[in-house]
Coordinates of C-alpha atoms in Angstrom, one line a residue:
X1 CA 2.9 -31.3 14.7
X2 CA 1.2 -28.6 13.7
X3 CA -0.3 -25.1 13.4
X4 CA -3.0 -24.8 16.3
X5 CA -3.3 -21.3 17.0
X6 CA -1.8 -17.2 16.1
X7 CA -1.7 -15.7 19.2
X8 CA -1.6 -11.4 18.5
X9 CA -0.1 -9.3 21.7
X10 CA -3.0 -6.4 22.0
X11 CA -3.4 -3.0 24.5
X12 CA -7.6 -4.2 25.2
X13 CA -9.0 -8.0 24.0
X14 CA -12.0 -7.2 25.5
X15 CA -12.2 -4.0 22.6
X16 CA -9.9 -6.6 20.6
X17 CA -12.5 -9.5 20.1
X18 CA -15.8 -6.6 19.6
X19 CA -14.2 -5.2 17.3
X20 CA -13.5 -8.8 15.1
X21 CA -17.0 -9.7 15.7
X22 CA -18.2 -6.2 14.2
X23 CA -15.8 -6.1 11.6
X24 CA -15.2 -10.0 10.2
X25 CA -18.2 -11.6 11.6
X26 CA -15.7 -14.1 13.8
X27 CA -17.4 -15.0 16.6
X28 CA -16.2 -15.4 20.6
X29 CA -14.8 -18.6 21.8
X30 CA -14.2 -17.5 24.9
X31 CA -12.5 -14.6 27.5
X32 CA -11.1 -15.8 30.5
X33 CA -11.9 -14.5 33.9
X34 CA -8.5 -11.9 33.4
X35 CA -9.3 -10.7 30.4
X36 CA -6.3 -10.9 29.4
X37 CA -6.7 -13.5 26.7
X38 CA -9.4 -14.6 24.3
X39 CA -10.1 -17.4 21.1
X40 CA -12.5 -16.5 17.9
X41 CA -14.6 -19.5 16.4
X42 CA -12.4 -19.7 13.1
X43 CA -12.5 -23.4 12.3
X44 CA -9.7 -25.5 12.8
X45 CA -6.8 -22.7 13.3
X46 CA -7.5 -20.4 16.4
X47 CA -7.2 -16.7 16.5
X48 CA -6.6 -15.9 20.1
X49 CA -5.6 -12.7 21.8
X50 CA -3.3 -11.6 24.6
X51 CA -3.4 -8.7 27.3
X52 CA -0.2 -7.0 26.9
X53 CA 0.2 -7.7 30.0
X54 CA 0.2 -10.9 29.1
X55 CA 3.5 -11.0 27.5
X56 CA 5.5 -10.1 31.1
X57 CA 3.5 -12.1 32.8
X58 CA 5.3 -14.8 30.1
X59 CA 9.0 -12.8 30.0
X60 CA 8.4 -11.8 26.4
X61 CA 9.7 -8.6 25.4
X62 CA 7.4 -7.6 22.2
X63 CA 6.6 -4.2 20.1
X64 CA 3.7 -3.5 20.8
X65 CA 0.8 -3.2 17.6
X66 CA 0.2 1.0 17.5
X67 CA -2.2 2.0 14.9
X68 CA 0.1 5.2 14.1
X69 CA 3.0 2.5 13.2
X70 CA 4.3 1.0 10.4
X71 CA 3.0 -3.0 10.7
X72 CA 4.1 -5.4 12.3
X73 CA 5.4 -8.1 9.4
X74 CA 2.5 -10.3 9.8
X75 CA -1.0 -10.2 8.4
X76 CA -4.4 -12.7 9.8
X77 CA -5.4 -13.8 6.7
X78 CA -9.3 -14.5 6.4
X79 CA -10.7 -16.7 3.3
X80 CA -14.4 -15.5 2.6
X81 CA -16.8 -15.9 0.1
X82 CA -17.1 -12.0 -1.1
X83 CA -14.1 -10.0 -0.4
X84 CA -15.3 -6.4 -1.4
X85 CA -18.6 -6.6 1.0
X86 CA -16.1 -7.8 3.7
X87 CA -13.8 -4.9 2.8
X88 CA -16.7 -2.5 3.2
X89 CA -18.0 -4.0 6.4
X90 CA -14.8 -3.6 8.2
X91 CA -14.3 0.0 7.7
X92 CA -17.1 0.4 8.1
X93 CA -16.6 -1.2 11.7
X94 CA -13.3 1.2 11.9
X95 CA -10.8 -0.8 10.3
X96 CA -8.7 1.6 8.2
X97 CA -8.8 0.6 4.5
X98 CA -4.8 -0.1 3.2
X99 CA -6.1 -1.9 -0.1
X100 CA -9.2 -2.3 -2.0
X101 CA -10.3 -5.7 -3.6
X102 CA -8.0 -6.9 -6.1
X103 CA -7.9 -9.5 -8.8
X104 CA -4.6 -11.5 -8.7
X105 CA -3.0 -13.8 -11.8
X106 CA -3.9 -16.7 -9.5
X107 CA -8.2 -16.4 -9.4
X108 CA -7.8 -15.2 -6.3
X109 CA -9.8 -11.8 -5.0
X110 CA -7.3 -10.2 -1.8
X111 CA -7.8 -6.5 -0.3
X112 CA -6.6 -5.7 2.7
X113 CA -6.8 -3.7 6.6
X114 CA -5.8 -3.1 9.3
X115 CA -7.8 -3.8 13.0
X116 CA -7.4 -1.4 15.2
X117 CA -4.0 -2.4 16.8
X118 CA -3.2 -2.0 13.5
X119 CA -2.5 -5.5 12.6
X120 CA -3.4 -6.2 8.7
X121 CA -5.9 -7.9 8.4
X122 CA -6.6 -9.3 4.3
X123 CA -9.7 -10.3 3.0
X124 CA -9.4 -12.7 0.5
X125 CA -11.8 -15.2 -1.1
X126 CA -10.3 -18.9 -1.2
X127 CA -7.6 -20.2 -3.7
X128 CA -9.0 -21.6 -6.6
X129 CA -8.5 -25.4 -7.6

């Protein structure tokens, strides 16, 4: 078994893809013609977005992600070479600042923002070897 992808249920898949392109520089892999599913180019593990209607179609009950609500108990971690620049770019694109970049005792630089849906996104440097 291996970890293949994460799917975030969002109110607007197309808007979320556009936001992740602008705020984080990710590239879209594809958006389904229904606009209810999309994948981003993120390396070997896929980041996907599904419309909240897809949860209903799959018989799933979910708590919707919303900016005004407390963040859900998960985060997306995006590894980057320059967390401060990534943080500034994300906030300029509309991400809500949570914690500015800080150096951790283990040598990593970590920052947090919330995306347009209220999901936590960690922007971090690679773990030192």
